Amino acid sequence: MSTTWRNWGGNVEARPAVVTDVSSVGGVVSAVLGAARDRRTLRVAGSGHSFTPLVATDGVLLRVDGLRGVVGVDRDTRRVRVAAGTPLYELNPALRALGLALPNLGDIDRQTVSGAIATGTHGTGLRLQGIAAAVSGLTLVLADGSVVPCSATEEPELFEAARVGLGALGVVVEVELQCVPAFRLHAKESGESLSEVLAEVHELAEAHDHVDMHWFPHTDRVLLKRNDRVGPDEGPGPLPAWRRRLDDDLLANRVYEGVNRVVARAPAITGRVNQVSARILGAREYADDSWKVFCSTRQVRFVESEYAVPMASVVPVIDELRGWYGRTGAPVPFPAEVRFVGPDDVWLSTAHERANAYVAVHQYHRMDPRPLFAAFEAIVAEHEGRPHWGKVHTLGAERLRELYPRFDAFLAVRDRVDPQRRFSNDHLRHLLGH
């Protein structure tokens, strides 16, 4: 009897024939060989924070939660080896205990480390890169059951493909990360005029280590977050516990859940509600360990689409999106998010050889996201938009080949290590063409 699997956002479900939990590399090898014996495909489940059906399978669903923890540290190079099922919320404090940190993080820490890199989780910072760029080595279990380490010098083509591998090449069982010394961030958050921010958005992105914008549809209000590195004794102190509970637990989650439920029942009031929501979270300034500033708790469920566009396109894309909201009055209570990341050399990274603005639109999980996502995708299509691999989009192999210079190189590696498509599903066939 099959089990139903659902992702965090609730927009994807699957009924795998077999669900297997593993806690060792040997367990992964057995699961892969067993799937081959039974002529089943196999997909790996992380924490379910992707909104695309990358995990969905009617074959074997492999859970790697049992593979977790730091398994090795080279203090001279600051490289740390981590079991693939380790969630970021466990990894970040473990790194801090070693005096280390990842150079950049996204704003959610529920993902496993392997899931985060497989989908290209990126964070923000124009002088920085996404998490996959910090990967210095990987160990995979391939379709034939072999356990293969890879790096820039060992199986280099497999390494380049697997840094953002979509789970299409094998099961990642260990990740080696190039870390940096632990650091603190000075956070400044304030409500601003979107029009005024857009007028200087390029200068703003250049001036700060990390910039994150949350724009509320049907308003000219944006919550602007600017984070900059400071020394151990520089900047203000951490947020008081009461303020963190008020902002991040009560207002950003419990109250906001209620607000979205009201809008779902009465969509005509969206504009007025967004005007209030845009002003609920007041200005605040504090400094803390980097991961405590980067990551926040997200309990209000939503579905998301995100595209990377060239830096020159960020203002036109926001202006076109703002025009669509104005013309349609679309009931969208969730803010759009804008972030910035520098170029990297990872084959399937959305930032491959290009500095990007990342624009993300969200819809409350009880509301229909399709009109918003269709309009958004049409807008970014005119700006060479590359979709986040873990966020809702419709692009397939024909268009993705045009957007990614190393797309065919990735396919060649896949043909070599998984010729029988043991690690495939319908979504990957759409993305990769076969």
CSV table of C-alpha atoms in Angstrom, one decimal:
chain,number,residue,atom,x,y,z
A,1,MET,CA,0.0,0.0,0.0
A,2,SER,CA,1.5,3.3,-1.1
A,3,THR,CA,2.1,6.3,1.1
A,4,THR,CA,1.2,9.8,0.1
A,5,TRP,CA,4.1,12.3,0.3
A,6,ARG,CA,3.4,16.1,0.2
A,7,ASN,CA,5.8,19.0,0.1
A,8,TRP,CA,5.8,21.8,2.6
A,9,GLY,CA,3.8,24.2,0.4
A,10,GLY,CA,1.1,21.5,-0.2
A,11,ASN,CA,1.1,22.0,-4.0
A,12,VAL,CA,2.9,18.7,-4.8
A,13,GLU,CA,2.0,15.2,-3.7
A,14,ALA,CA,3.2,11.8,-4.8
A,15,ARG,CA,2.4,8.2,-4.0
A,16,PRO,CA,5.6,6.2,-4.0
A,17,ALA,CA,5.4,2.5,-4.1
A,18,VAL,CA,8.2,2.2,-1.6
A,19,VAL,CA,9.5,4.6,1.1
A,20,THR,CA,12.9,3.8,2.5
A,21,ASP,CA,14.7,5.5,5.4
A,22,VAL,CA,18.5,5.2,5.6
A,23,SER,CA,21.1,6.2,8.1
A,24,SER,CA,24.3,5.0,6.4
A,25,VAL,CA,26.0,5.1,3.0
A,26,GLY,CA,25.6,1.4,2.9
A,27,GLY,CA,21.8,1.8,3.3
A,28,VAL,CA,21.8,4.2,0.3
A,29,VAL,CA,23.7,1.7,-1.8
A,30,SER,CA,21.2,-1.1,-0.9
A,31,ALA,CA,18.3,1.2,-1.7
A,32,VAL,CA,19.7,2.1,-5.1
A,33,LEU,CA,20.6,-1.5,-6.0
A,34,GLY,CA,17.1,-2.6,-4.8
A,35,ALA,CA,15.4,-0.1,-7.0
A,36,ALA,CA,17.4,-1.3,-10.0
A,37,ARG,CA,16.5,-4.9,-9.2
A,38,ASP,CA,12.8,-4.1,-9.0
A,39,ARG,CA,13.0,-1.8,-12.0
A,40,ARG,CA,11.9,1.2,-10.1
A,41,THR,CA,13.0,4.8,-10.3
A,42,LEU,CA,14.3,6.4,-7.1
A,43,ARG,CA,14.1,10.0,-5.9
A,44,VAL,CA,15.5,11.5,-2.7
A,45,ALA,CA,13.3,13.4,-0.2
A,46,GLY,CA,14.8,16.3,1.7
A,47,SER,CA,12.7,18.5,3.8
A,48,GLY,CA,10.1,19.1,1.1
A,49,HIS,CA,10.8,22.9,0.8
A,50,SER,CA,10.8,22.8,-3.0
A,51,PHE,CA,7.6,23.9,-4.8
A,52,THR,CA,8.4,21.9,-8.0
A,53,PRO,CA,7.8,18.1,-8.3
A,54,LEU,CA,11.5,17.3,-8.2
A,55,VAL,CA,10.9,14.6,-5.5
A,56,ALA,CA,7.6,13.2,-6.9
A,57,THR,CA,7.8,9.5,-7.7
A,58,ASP,CA,5.7,6.4,-8.0
A,59,GLY,CA,8.9,4.3,-7.4
A,60,VAL,CA,11.2,4.5,-4.4
A,61,LEU,CA,11.2,7.6,-2.2
A,62,LEU,CA,14.5,7.6,-0.3
A,63,ARG,CA,14.7,9.6,3.0
A,64,VAL,CA,18.2,10.5,4.0
A,65,ASP,CA,17.3,12.2,7.3
A,66,GLY,CA,19.4,9.7,9.1
A,67,LEU,CA,22.6,10.9,7.3
A,68,ARG,CA,23.3,14.0,9.4
A,69,GLY,CA,26.0,15.8,11.2
A,70,VAL,CA,29.5,17.2,10.6
A,71,VAL,CA,31.8,14.2,9.7
A,72,GLY,CA,35.1,15.9,9.2
A,73,VAL,CA,36.9,19.3,9.5
A,74,ASP,CA,40.1,20.6,7.9
A,75,ARG,CA,40.9,23.6,10.1
A,76,ASP,CA,43.8,24.7,7.8
A,77,THR,CA,41.6,25.0,4.7
A,78,ARG,CA,38.3,25.7,6.6
A,79,ARG,CA,36.7,22.9,4.7
A,80,VAL,CA,34.0,20.9,6.5
A,81,ARG,CA,32.5,17.6,5.4
A,82,VAL,CA,28.8,17.2,6.2
A,83,ALA,CA,26.4,14.3,5.9
A,84,ALA,CA,23.9,15.0,3.1
A,85,GLY,CA,20.7,14.9,5.2
A,86,THR,CA,21.9,17.5,7.7
A,87,PRO,CA,19.3,20.3,7.9
A,88,LEU,CA,20.7,23.9,7.7
A,89,TYR,CA,19.2,24.7,11.1
A,90,GLU,CA,21.6,22.1,12.6
A,91,LEU,CA,24.5,22.8,10.4
A,92,ASN,CA,24.7,26.6,11.1
A,93,PRO,CA,25.2,26.3,14.9
A,94,ALA,CA,27.5,23.3,14.4
A,95,LEU,CA,29.7,25.5,12.2
A,96,ARG,CA,29.6,28.3,14.7
A,97,ALA,CA,30.9,26.0,17.4
A,98,LEU,CA,33.9,25.4,15.1
A,99,GLY,CA,34.4,29.1,14.6
A,100,LEU,CA,33.2,28.8,11.0
A,101,ALA,CA,30.2,29.8,8.8
A,102,LEU,CA,28.9,29.6,5.3
A,103,PRO,CA,29.6,32.8,3.4
A,104,ASN,CA,26.0,33.2,2.3
A,105,LEU,CA,22.6,31.7,3.2
A,106,GLY,CA,19.0,31.9,2.2
A,107,ASP,CA,16.3,33.2,4.5
A,108,ILE,CA,15.0,29.7,5.4
A,109,ASP,CA,17.0,27.1,7.2
A,110,ARG,CA,14.7,24.1,7.0
A,111,GLN,CA,16.3,22.5,4.0
A,112,THR,CA,18.8,19.7,4.1
A,113,VAL,CA,22.3,20.7,2.9
A,114,SER,CA,22.1,18.4,-0.1
A,115,GLY,CA,18.6,19.7,-1.0
A,116,ALA,CA,19.7,23.3,-0.8
A,117,ILE,CA,22.6,22.8,-3.2
A,118,ALA,CA,20.6,20.5,-5.6
A,119,THR,CA,18.1,23.2,-6.3
A,120,GLY,CA,20.5,26.2,-6.2
A,121,THR,CA,19.5,28.0,-3.0
A,122,HIS,CA,21.3,31.3,-3.1
A,123,GLY,CA,20.8,34.0,-0.5
A,124,THR,CA,21.6,37.6,-1.3
A,125,GLY,CA,24.8,39.7,-1.8
A,126,LEU,CA,26.1,41.1,-5.0
A,127,ARG,CA,29.7,40.5,-4.1
A,128,LEU,CA,28.8,36.9,-3.0
A,129,GLN,CA,27.5,33.7,-4.5
A,130,GLY,CA,24.9,31.0,-3.7
A,131,ILE,CA,25.5,28.0,-1.5
A,132,ALA,CA,26.5,25.7,-4.3
A,133,ALA,CA,29.5,27.9,-5.1
A,134,ALA,CA,30.8,27.0,-1.6
A,135,VAL,CA,30.8,23.2,-2.4
A,136,SER,CA,34.4,22.0,-2.8
A,137,GLY,CA,33.6,18.3,-2.9
A,138,LEU,CA,30.7,15.7,-3.1
A,139,THR,CA,30.3,12.0,-2.6
A,140,LEU,CA,27.5,10.3,-4.6
A,141,VAL,CA,26.1,6.9,-4.9
A,142,LEU,CA,25.6,6.3,-8.6
A,143,ALA,CA,23.0,4.1,-10.4
A,144,ASP,CA,25.3,1.1,-10.4
A,145,GLY,CA,25.7,1.3,-6.6
A,146,SER,CA,29.3,2.7,-6.7
A,147,VAL,CA,30.3,5.3,-4.1
A,148,VAL,CA,32.1,8.1,-6.0
A,149,PRO,CA,33.9,11.1,-4.5
A,150,CYS,CA,34.3,14.1,-6.8
A,151,SER,CA,35.9,17.5,-6.7
A,152,ALA,CA,37.6,20.0,-9.0
A,153,THR,CA,40.5,17.5,-9.3
A,154,GLU,CA,38.7,14.2,-8.9
A,155,GLU,CA,35.9,13.3,-11.4
A,156,PRO,CA,35.8,17.0,-12.2
A,157,GLU,CA,32.9,16.9,-14.8
A,158,LEU,CA,30.7,14.9,-12.3
A,159,PHE,CA,31.6,17.5,-9.7
A,160,GLU,CA,30.7,20.5,-11.9
A,161,ALA,CA,27.4,18.9,-12.9
A,162,ALA,CA,26.5,17.7,-9.4
A,163,ARG,CA,27.0,21.0,-7.5
A,164,VAL,CA,23.5,21.9,-8.7
A,165,GLY,CA,22.4,18.4,-9.8
A,166,LEU,CA,18.6,18.3,-9.4
A,167,GLY,CA,19.0,14.8,-7.9
A,168,ALA,CA,19.4,13.6,-11.5
A,169,LEU,CA,22.9,12.1,-11.3
A,170,GLY,CA,22.9,10.0,-8.1
A,171,VAL,CA,22.3,10.2,-4.4
A,172,VAL,CA,24.5,12.7,-2.7
A,173,VAL,CA,25.6,11.3,0.6
A,174,GLU,CA,28.3,13.8,1.7
A,175,VAL,CA,29.1,17.4,0.9
A,176,GLU,CA,32.3,19.2,1.5
A,177,LEU,CA,31.9,23.0,2.1
A,178,GLN,CA,34.4,25.8,1.8
A,179,CYS,CA,33.6,27.8,4.9
A,180,VAL,CA,34.8,31.2,6.2
A,181,PRO,CA,35.6,32.4,9.7
A,182,ALA,CA,32.4,32.9,11.7
A,183,PHE,CA,31.2,36.5,11.4
A,184,ARG,CA,28.6,38.9,12.6
A,185,LEU,CA,26.1,41.0,10.6
A,186,HIS,CA,24.8,44.4,11.4
A,187,ALA,CA,21.2,44.4,10.3
A,188,LYS,CA,19.2,47.5,9.4
A,189,GLU,CA,15.5,47.0,8.5
A,190,SER,CA,13.1,49.8,7.6
A,191,GLY,CA,9.9,50.5,5.7
A,192,GLU,CA,10.6,52.6,2.6
A,193,SER,CA,9.0,53.8,-0.6
A,194,LEU,CA,9.4,51.3,-3.4
A,195,SER,CA,9.7,54.0,-6.0
A,196,GLU,CA,12.5,55.7,-4.1
A,197,VAL,CA,14.3,52.4,-3.5
A,198,LEU,CA,14.1,51.4,-7.2
A,199,ALA,CA,15.5,54.8,-8.2
A,200,GLU,CA,18.8,53.8,-6.5
A,201,VAL,CA,18.5,50.0,-6.4
A,202,HIS,CA,21.8,49.4,-8.2
A,203,GLU,CA,23.8,51.7,-5.9
A,204,LEU,CA,22.0,50.1,-2.9
A,205,ALA,CA,23.0,46.6,-3.9
A,206,GLU,CA,26.6,47.6,-4.4
A,207,ALA,CA,26.8,49.5,-1.1
A,208,HIS,CA,25.9,46.7,1.2
A,209,ASP,CA,27.0,43.1,1.8
A,210,HIS,CA,23.5,41.8,1.6
A,211,VAL,CA,20.3,43.5,0.5
A,212,ASP,CA,16.8,42.0,0.7
A,213,MET,CA,13.5,43.7,-0.3
A,214,HIS,CA,10.0,42.7,0.5
A,215,TRP,CA,7.4,44.7,-1.5
A,216,PHE,CA,3.8,44.5,-0.7
A,217,PRO,CA,1.5,44.3,-3.8
A,218,HIS,CA,-1.0,47.2,-4.3
A,219,THR,CA,1.2,49.5,-2.2
A,220,ASP,CA,4.4,51.6,-2.7
A,221,ARG,CA,5.8,50.2,0.5
A,222,VAL,CA,8.8,47.9,0.8
A,223,LEU,CA,10.6,46.4,3.8
A,224,LEU,CA,14.2,47.0,3.1
A,225,LYS,CA,16.9,44.9,4.8
A,226,ARG,CA,20.5,45.8,4.7
A,227,ASN,CA,23.1,43.5,6.3
A,228,ASP,CA,26.8,44.3,6.6
A,229,ARG,CA,29.7,42.5,8.2
A,230,VAL,CA,31.0,43.9,11.5
A,231,GLY,CA,33.8,42.9,13.9
A,232,PRO,CA,33.2,41.1,17.2
A,233,ASP,CA,32.8,44.3,19.2
A,234,GLU,CA,31.2,46.5,16.5
A,235,GLY,CA,27.5,47.4,16.0
A,236,PRO,CA,24.6,47.1,18.3
A,237,GLY,CA,23.7,44.0,20.3
A,238,PRO,CA,21.3,41.2,19.3
A,239,LEU,CA,17.6,41.7,19.3
A,240,PRO,CA,16.1,41.3,22.8
A,241,ALA,CA,14.2,38.1,23.2
A,242,TRP,CA,10.9,39.8,23.6
A,243,ARG,CA,11.3,41.8,20.4
A,244,ARG,CA,12.3,38.7,18.4
A,245,ARG,CA,9.2,36.9,19.8
A,246,LEU,CA,7.0,39.9,18.9
A,247,ASP,CA,8.3,40.4,15.4
A,248,ASP,CA,9.1,36.9,14.2
A,249,ASP,CA,6.7,34.7,16.1
A,250,LEU,CA,3.6,36.8,16.8
A,251,LEU,CA,3.5,39.3,14.0
A,252,ALA,CA,5.3,37.6,11.1
A,253,ASN,CA,3.7,34.2,11.7
A,254,ARG,CA,0.6,34.0,14.0
A,255,VAL,CA,-1.0,37.3,13.1
A,256,TYR,CA,0.1,37.0,9.5
A,257,GLU,CA,-1.6,33.6,9.2
A,258,GLY,CA,-4.8,35.2,10.4
A,259,VAL,CA,-4.5,38.1,7.9
A,260,ASN,CA,-4.0,35.7,5.0
A,261,ARG,CA,-7.0,33.6,6.1
A,262,VAL,CA,-9.2,36.7,6.1
A,263,VAL,CA,-7.9,37.7,2.6
A,264,ALA,CA,-8.6,34.2,1.3
A,265,ARG,CA,-12.2,34.6,2.3
A,266,ALA,CA,-12.6,38.2,1.2
A,267,PRO,CA,-10.1,38.8,-1.6
A,268,ALA,CA,-11.5,42.3,-2.4
A,269,ILE,CA,-9.9,43.7,0.7
A,270,THR,CA,-6.3,42.7,-0.3
A,271,GLY,CA,-5.1,46.2,-1.1
A,272,ARG,CA,-6.3,47.6,2.2
A,273,VAL,CA,-4.9,44.7,4.2
A,274,ASN,CA,-1.5,45.0,2.4
A,275,GLN,CA,-1.3,48.7,3.4
A,276,VAL,CA,-1.6,47.6,7.0
A,277,SER,CA,0.7,44.6,6.7
A,278,ALA,CA,3.4,46.8,5.1
A,279,ARG,CA,3.5,48.9,8.3
A,280,ILE,CA,3.2,46.3,11.0
A,281,LEU,CA,6.8,45.3,11.1
A,282,GLY,CA,8.6,48.5,12.3
A,283,ALA,CA,12.2,49.6,11.8
A,284,ARG,CA,14.8,47.6,13.8
A,285,GLU,CA,18.5,47.5,14.0
A,286,TYR,CA,20.7,44.8,15.6
A,287,ALA,CA,23.8,42.7,15.2
A,288,ASP,CA,24.2,39.0,15.6
A,289,ASP,CA,25.9,35.8,14.3
A,290,SER,CA,25.5,35.7,10.5
A,291,TRP,CA,23.1,32.7,10.4
A,292,LYS,CA,20.8,34.2,13.0
A,293,VAL,CA,20.5,37.3,10.8
A,294,PHE,CA,20.1,35.5,7.5
A,295,CYS,CA,17.5,32.9,8.6
A,296,SER,CA,14.0,33.5,9.9
A,297,THR,CA,11.1,31.3,10.8
A,298,ARG,CA,8.4,30.8,8.2
A,299,GLN,CA,5.3,29.1,9.5
A,300,VAL,CA,2.7,30.7,7.2
A,301,ARG,CA,2.5,28.4,4.2
A,302,PHE,CA,2.8,29.7,0.7
A,303,VAL,CA,3.7,28.7,-2.8
A,304,GLU,CA,6.4,30.5,-4.7
A,305,SER,CA,7.8,31.3,-8.1
A,306,GLU,CA,11.2,32.9,-8.4
A,307,TYR,CA,13.3,33.9,-11.4
A,308,ALA,CA,16.8,35.3,-11.8
A,309,VAL,CA,17.1,38.2,-14.2
A,310,PRO,CA,20.1,40.3,-15.2
A,311,MET,CA,20.8,43.2,-12.9
A,312,ALA,CA,19.8,45.7,-15.7
A,313,SER,CA,16.3,44.1,-15.7
A,314,VAL,CA,15.3,44.4,-12.1
A,315,VAL,CA,13.5,47.8,-12.4
A,316,PRO,CA,11.7,46.9,-15.6
A,317,VAL,CA,10.5,43.6,-14.1
A,318,ILE,CA,9.2,45.2,-10.9
A,319,ASP,CA,7.5,48.0,-12.9
A,320,GLU,CA,5.8,45.5,-15.2
A,321,LEU,CA,4.7,43.4,-12.2
A,322,ARG,CA,3.4,46.5,-10.5
A,323,GLY,CA,1.5,47.4,-13.6
A,324,TRP,CA,-0.1,44.0,-13.7
A,325,TYR,CA,-1.2,44.3,-10.1
A,326,GLY,CA,-2.7,47.7,-10.8
A,327,ARG,CA,-4.6,46.5,-14.0
A,328,THR,CA,-6.0,43.3,-12.5
A,329,GLY,CA,-6.4,44.1,-8.8
A,330,ALA,CA,-5.1,40.5,-8.2
A,331,PRO,CA,-5.6,39.3,-4.6
A,332,VAL,CA,-2.0,38.7,-3.5
A,333,PRO,CA,-1.4,39.3,0.2
A,334,PHE,CA,2.2,38.0,0.2
A,335,PRO,CA,5.0,40.4,-0.6
A,336,ALA,CA,7.3,40.0,-3.5
A,337,GLU,CA,11.0,39.5,-2.6
A,338,VAL,CA,14.0,41.0,-4.4
A,339,ARG,CA,17.6,39.9,-3.8
A,340,PHE,CA,20.9,40.1,-5.6
A,341,VAL,CA,23.7,37.6,-6.1
A,342,GLY,CA,27.1,37.7,-8.0
A,343,PRO,CA,28.1,35.4,-10.8
A,344,ASP,CA,29.5,31.9,-10.4
A,345,ASP,CA,30.8,29.1,-12.6
A,346,VAL,CA,28.4,26.3,-11.5
A,347,TRP,CA,26.9,24.7,-14.6
A,348,LEU,CA,23.2,24.8,-13.6
A,349,SER,CA,23.4,27.7,-11.2
A,350,THR,CA,20.9,30.5,-12.0
A,351,ALA,CA,23.9,32.8,-11.5
A,352,HIS,CA,26.1,31.0,-14.0
A,353,GLU,CA,28.4,33.7,-15.4
A,354,ARG,CA,25.9,36.4,-14.6
A,355,ALA,CA,25.2,38.8,-11.8
A,356,ASN,CA,21.4,38.6,-11.0
A,357,ALA,CA,18.5,40.2,-9.4
A,358,TYR,CA,16.2,37.5,-8.0
A,359,VAL,CA,12.5,38.4,-8.0
A,360,ALA,CA,10.2,36.0,-6.2
A,361,VAL,CA,6.4,36.2,-6.0
A,362,HIS,CA,4.4,34.2,-3.4
A,363,GLN,CA,0.8,33.3,-2.9
A,364,TYR,CA,-0.9,32.0,0.3
A,365,HIS,CA,-1.4,28.3,0.1
A,366,ARG,CA,-5.2,28.5,0.4
A,367,MET,CA,-5.4,30.8,-2.7
A,368,ASP,CA,-5.0,30.1,-6.4
A,369,PRO,CA,-1.4,31.0,-7.5
A,370,ARG,CA,-1.9,30.3,-11.2
A,371,PRO,CA,-2.9,33.8,-12.5
A,372,LEU,CA,0.0,35.4,-10.6
A,373,PHE,CA,2.6,32.8,-11.7
A,374,ALA,CA,1.5,32.9,-15.3
A,375,ALA,CA,1.7,36.7,-15.5
A,376,PHE,CA,5.0,36.8,-13.7
A,377,GLU,CA,6.5,34.1,-16.0
A,378,ALA,CA,5.4,36.1,-19.0
A,379,ILE,CA,7.1,39.2,-17.7
A,380,VAL,CA,10.5,37.5,-16.9
A,381,ALA,CA,10.5,35.7,-20.2
A,382,GLU,CA,11.3,39.0,-21.9
A,383,HIS,CA,14.3,39.4,-19.6
A,384,GLU,CA,16.2,36.1,-20.0
A,385,GLY,CA,14.8,34.9,-16.7
A,386,ARG,CA,16.2,31.7,-15.3
A,387,PRO,CA,13.8,29.9,-13.0
A,388,HIS,CA,14.9,28.8,-9.5
A,389,TRP,CA,14.9,25.0,-9.7
A,390,GLY,CA,12.9,24.6,-6.6
A,391,LYS,CA,10.2,27.2,-7.3
A,392,VAL,CA,7.2,26.9,-9.6
A,393,HIS,CA,7.8,27.4,-13.3
A,394,THR,CA,6.9,25.8,-16.6
A,395,LEU,CA,10.1,26.0,-18.6
A,396,GLY,CA,11.4,22.8,-20.3
A,397,ALA,CA,14.6,21.6,-22.0
A,398,GLU,CA,14.3,23.7,-25.2
A,399,ARG,CA,14.2,27.0,-23.4
A,400,LEU,CA,16.6,25.9,-20.6
A,401,ARG,CA,19.2,25.0,-23.2
A,402,GLU,CA,19.1,28.6,-24.4
A,403,LEU,CA,19.6,30.0,-20.9
A,404,TYR,CA,22.4,27.7,-19.7
A,405,PRO,CA,25.6,27.5,-21.7
A,406,ARG,CA,26.6,24.2,-20.1
A,407,PHE,CA,23.2,22.5,-20.4
A,408,ASP,CA,24.4,19.9,-22.9
A,409,ALA,CA,27.5,19.3,-20.8
A,410,PHE,CA,25.3,18.4,-17.9
A,411,LEU,CA,23.2,16.1,-20.1
A,412,ALA,CA,26.4,14.3,-21.2
A,413,VAL,CA,27.4,13.6,-17.6
A,414,ARG,CA,23.9,12.3,-16.9
A,415,ASP,CA,24.1,10.0,-19.9
A,416,ARG,CA,27.3,8.6,-18.5
A,417,VAL,CA,26.4,8.0,-14.9
A,418,ASP,CA,22.7,7.2,-15.2
A,419,PRO,CA,22.0,5.8,-18.7
A,420,GLN,CA,19.0,3.9,-17.5
A,421,ARG,CA,17.5,7.0,-15.9
A,422,ARG,CA,17.2,5.4,-12.5
A,423,PHE,CA,17.0,8.9,-10.9
A,424,SER,CA,14.4,10.4,-13.1
A,425,ASN,CA,10.7,11.4,-12.9
A,426,ASP,CA,8.2,13.2,-15.1
A,427,HIS,CA,9.4,16.6,-14.0
A,428,LEU,CA,13.0,15.9,-14.8
A,429,ARG,CA,12.1,14.5,-18.2
A,430,HIS,CA,10.4,17.9,-18.9
A,431,LEU,CA,13.4,19.8,-17.6
A,432,LEU,CA,16.1,17.8,-19.3
A,433,GLY,CA,14.3,16.5,-22.4
A,434,HIS,CA,14.5,12.8,-21.8
